[in-house]
Amino acid sequence: GVSLAWQGGSPPLATSCTCRGALVVRTRERNRPASGPMASDAAQLRAAFTKFDTNLSGAISLEDFVDVMTRTGRDCRPTSREQAVALFQRFDTNGSGVVNLHQFVRAWSSRSCCSPSAGPRVSRSPSLGELENMYKAPETIWEELDVRDGLVLPPVRLLKSSWLIARAEKVKAASSVAERRALALPRRQELEARHPEAFYTCEEVKALKRGSDLAGKPLSVLSVSHCWESAEHPDPQGTTLVKLCDAMRHAMTTAVTNGDYTWEKLPGELAVFFDYGSLYQKSPSGEPRTADEHAAFKAALARMQVWYAHQLTTCFFMTTAVDAASMPYLERGWPTFEYHVSMLAKAWTSSGWPQLFDVGRGVDKLFTRNPPLSTASLRELLETKAFASGADRDLVAFLYQKTAVTTIQGAALLKFNSSGWGPEQLMQFIDQWLPHCEKLEAISFASNPIGPEGAAMLCDSLRLGHCPLAEALNFFNNQIGDEGLVHVA
């Protein structure tokens, strides 16, 4: 592993890098080609890359990078997790969540990843303007369903809702625990081998019904956030599968109504992201994934936030515990992350179908959307949650931070309509986010009872110079009255 931190006291014509594993890379400035490192240096950098790429997948994930960078051993100079995450962001030049050999060599040879005197430099995510579209464009979803550069297998497969519902009916009809276990959802590998009809192709997902233009034309893609009952299988008796399918059918046939507003029903056919069937898994006996499967899994894990934060996906949160002995949904690390990252970017509007559902409360009830947590607040919250692997805590904190920077701080338009926010929730959002929204041009809190107090808070924030590019505020059905209009004026 490589610490990749510049040392002081270097000779005038050379710079040096101290590396883990007693590997030292010295790149002389004199006679060095502008396009990259010298051949010998490139060979050494390739060797350094393998220190991180422990599974030889051709890509370094955040958790692998942090693990190596914080490890203590012979000739090692361990860094902190925060420094390791910051340095990884410098390497991850396209924001994909993984670093390939080309990025690794290019970043090092250009020295863009280091500070000449103070080690790794913390910065915002690269190419903020370009990355903002990642959570709006359907192409982001298509990329996850196709084979990408450096991969042999697609990172993600989506399941047909009709196939899942038919499977759930068989589970319901089972007369014994053994029969239910035999009908539990198989992992992706078994589904591909025995039930290929369970999956949509990427082209078939593209052809599914889209939502209303007024709602941004959401996709018929449903992302499921749920708890794993055991390390071997998340749902060994099909209990979660049955609850999920009952909820899907109800949401397909019954519209959500709240006050004067009625939302559309979910489409009759959905492409479902359910991790056990959508991602490659280890075998129940613990046998590892193949190299190609592992590479696809790592690529999917590095962009797991996409399925929940993307503005065109719909999310089901399976918040009800399977039984009294199960750890509650919001005490678990991954579900907590999935729940909160979903709050960041969804363009909430009554012009289409709801895109967030708390299945535990009932899919006929409008979801109560809280103000998105700041990155610091989310990290604090994660410290109190349970993870099977400690490295996952850093991974999800990193994914949340990257998503928040691009979807809120980098957004030109934000919509938090019909979220049930009063002045207190609005103030929480203003305090945590508006000072950082330098690209924001329009914001809507329509149909939230913020009243004149909320209008005053928002206008006071803008008077302080927050959101310097803001041109449009939507106060529709905010009950701000004459007093609120005075503040707006």
mmCIF file of N, CA and C in Angstrom, residues 243-244 247 316-321 357-365:
data_model
loop_
_atom_site.group_PDB
_atom_site.id
_atom_site.type_symbol
_atom_site.label_atom_id
_atom_site.label_comp_id
_atom_site.label_asym_id
_atom_site.label_seq_id
_atom_site.Cartn_x
_atom_site.Cartn_y
_atom_site.Cartn_z
ATOM 1 N N LYS A 243 -44.102 -9.228 2.124
ATOM 2 C CA LYS A 243 -44.481 -7.855 2.490
ATOM 3 C C LYS A 243 -44.217 -6.886 1.350
ATOM 4 N N LEU A 244 -43.070 -7.054 0.694
ATOM 5 C CA LEU A 244 -42.715 -6.190 -0.426
ATOM 6 C C LEU A 244 -43.742 -6.314 -1.546
ATOM 7 N N ALA A 247 -47.103 -4.843 -0.788
ATOM 8 C CA ALA A 247 -47.027 -3.379 -0.849
ATOM 9 C C ALA A 247 -47.003 -2.893 -2.291
ATOM 10 N N PHE A 316 -38.796 2.002 -1.680
ATOM 11 C CA PHE A 316 -39.596 1.353 -0.633
ATOM 12 C C PHE A 316 -38.680 1.093 0.557
ATOM 13 N N PHE A 317 -39.070 1.597 1.731
ATOM 14 C CA PHE A 317 -38.317 1.352 2.957
ATOM 15 C C PHE A 317 -39.078 0.310 3.785
ATOM 16 N N MET A 318 -38.478 -0.862 3.941
ATOM 17 C CA MET A 318 -39.119 -1.964 4.680
ATOM 18 C C MET A 318 -38.782 -1.801 6.159
ATOM 19 N N THR A 319 -39.490 -0.901 6.818
ATOM 20 C CA THR A 319 -39.106 -0.465 8.163
ATOM 21 C C THR A 319 -39.636 -1.361 9.281
ATOM 22 N N THR A 320 -40.553 -2.267 8.976
ATOM 23 C CA THR A 320 -41.107 -3.150 10.004
ATOM 24 C C THR A 320 -40.188 -4.342 10.221
ATOM 25 N N ALA A 321 -39.844 -4.614 11.486
ATOM 26 C CA ALA A 321 -38.979 -5.758 11.790
ATOM 27 C C ALA A 321 -39.692 -7.060 11.466
ATOM 28 N N PHE A 357 -41.750 5.619 -0.067
ATOM 29 C CA PHE A 357 -42.794 4.899 0.657
ATOM 30 C C PHE A 357 -42.207 4.242 1.895
ATOM 31 N N ASP A 358 -42.820 4.487 3.046
ATOM 32 C CA ASP A 358 -42.498 3.748 4.264
ATOM 33 C C ASP A 358 -43.486 2.585 4.334
ATOM 34 N N VAL A 359 -43.032 1.410 3.923
ATOM 35 C CA VAL A 359 -43.931 0.247 3.859
ATOM 36 C C VAL A 359 -44.440 -0.116 5.248
ATOM 37 N N GLY A 360 -43.657 0.155 6.284
ATOM 38 C CA GLY A 360 -44.093 -0.132 7.642
ATOM 39 C C GLY A 360 -45.317 0.676 8.042
ATOM 40 N N ARG A 361 -45.394 1.923 7.587
ATOM 41 C CA ARG A 361 -46.560 2.771 7.876
ATOM 42 C C ARG A 361 -47.725 2.455 6.964
ATOM 43 N N GLY A 362 -47.426 1.960 5.773
ATOM 44 C CA GLY A 362 -48.467 1.685 4.793
ATOM 45 C C GLY A 362 -48.254 2.506 3.541
ATOM 46 N N VAL A 363 -48.347 1.866 2.381
ATOM 47 C CA VAL A 363 -48.078 2.572 1.121
ATOM 48 C C VAL A 363 -49.235 3.468 0.706
ATOM 49 N N ASP A 364 -50.351 3.430 1.446
ATOM 50 C CA ASP A 364 -51.461 4.335 1.162
ATOM 51 C C ASP A 364 -51.316 5.652 1.906
ATOM 52 N N LYS A 365 -50.262 5.783 2.697
ATOM 53 C CA LYS A 365 -50.026 7.019 3.456
ATOM 54 C C LYS A 365 -48.875 7.792 2.828
#
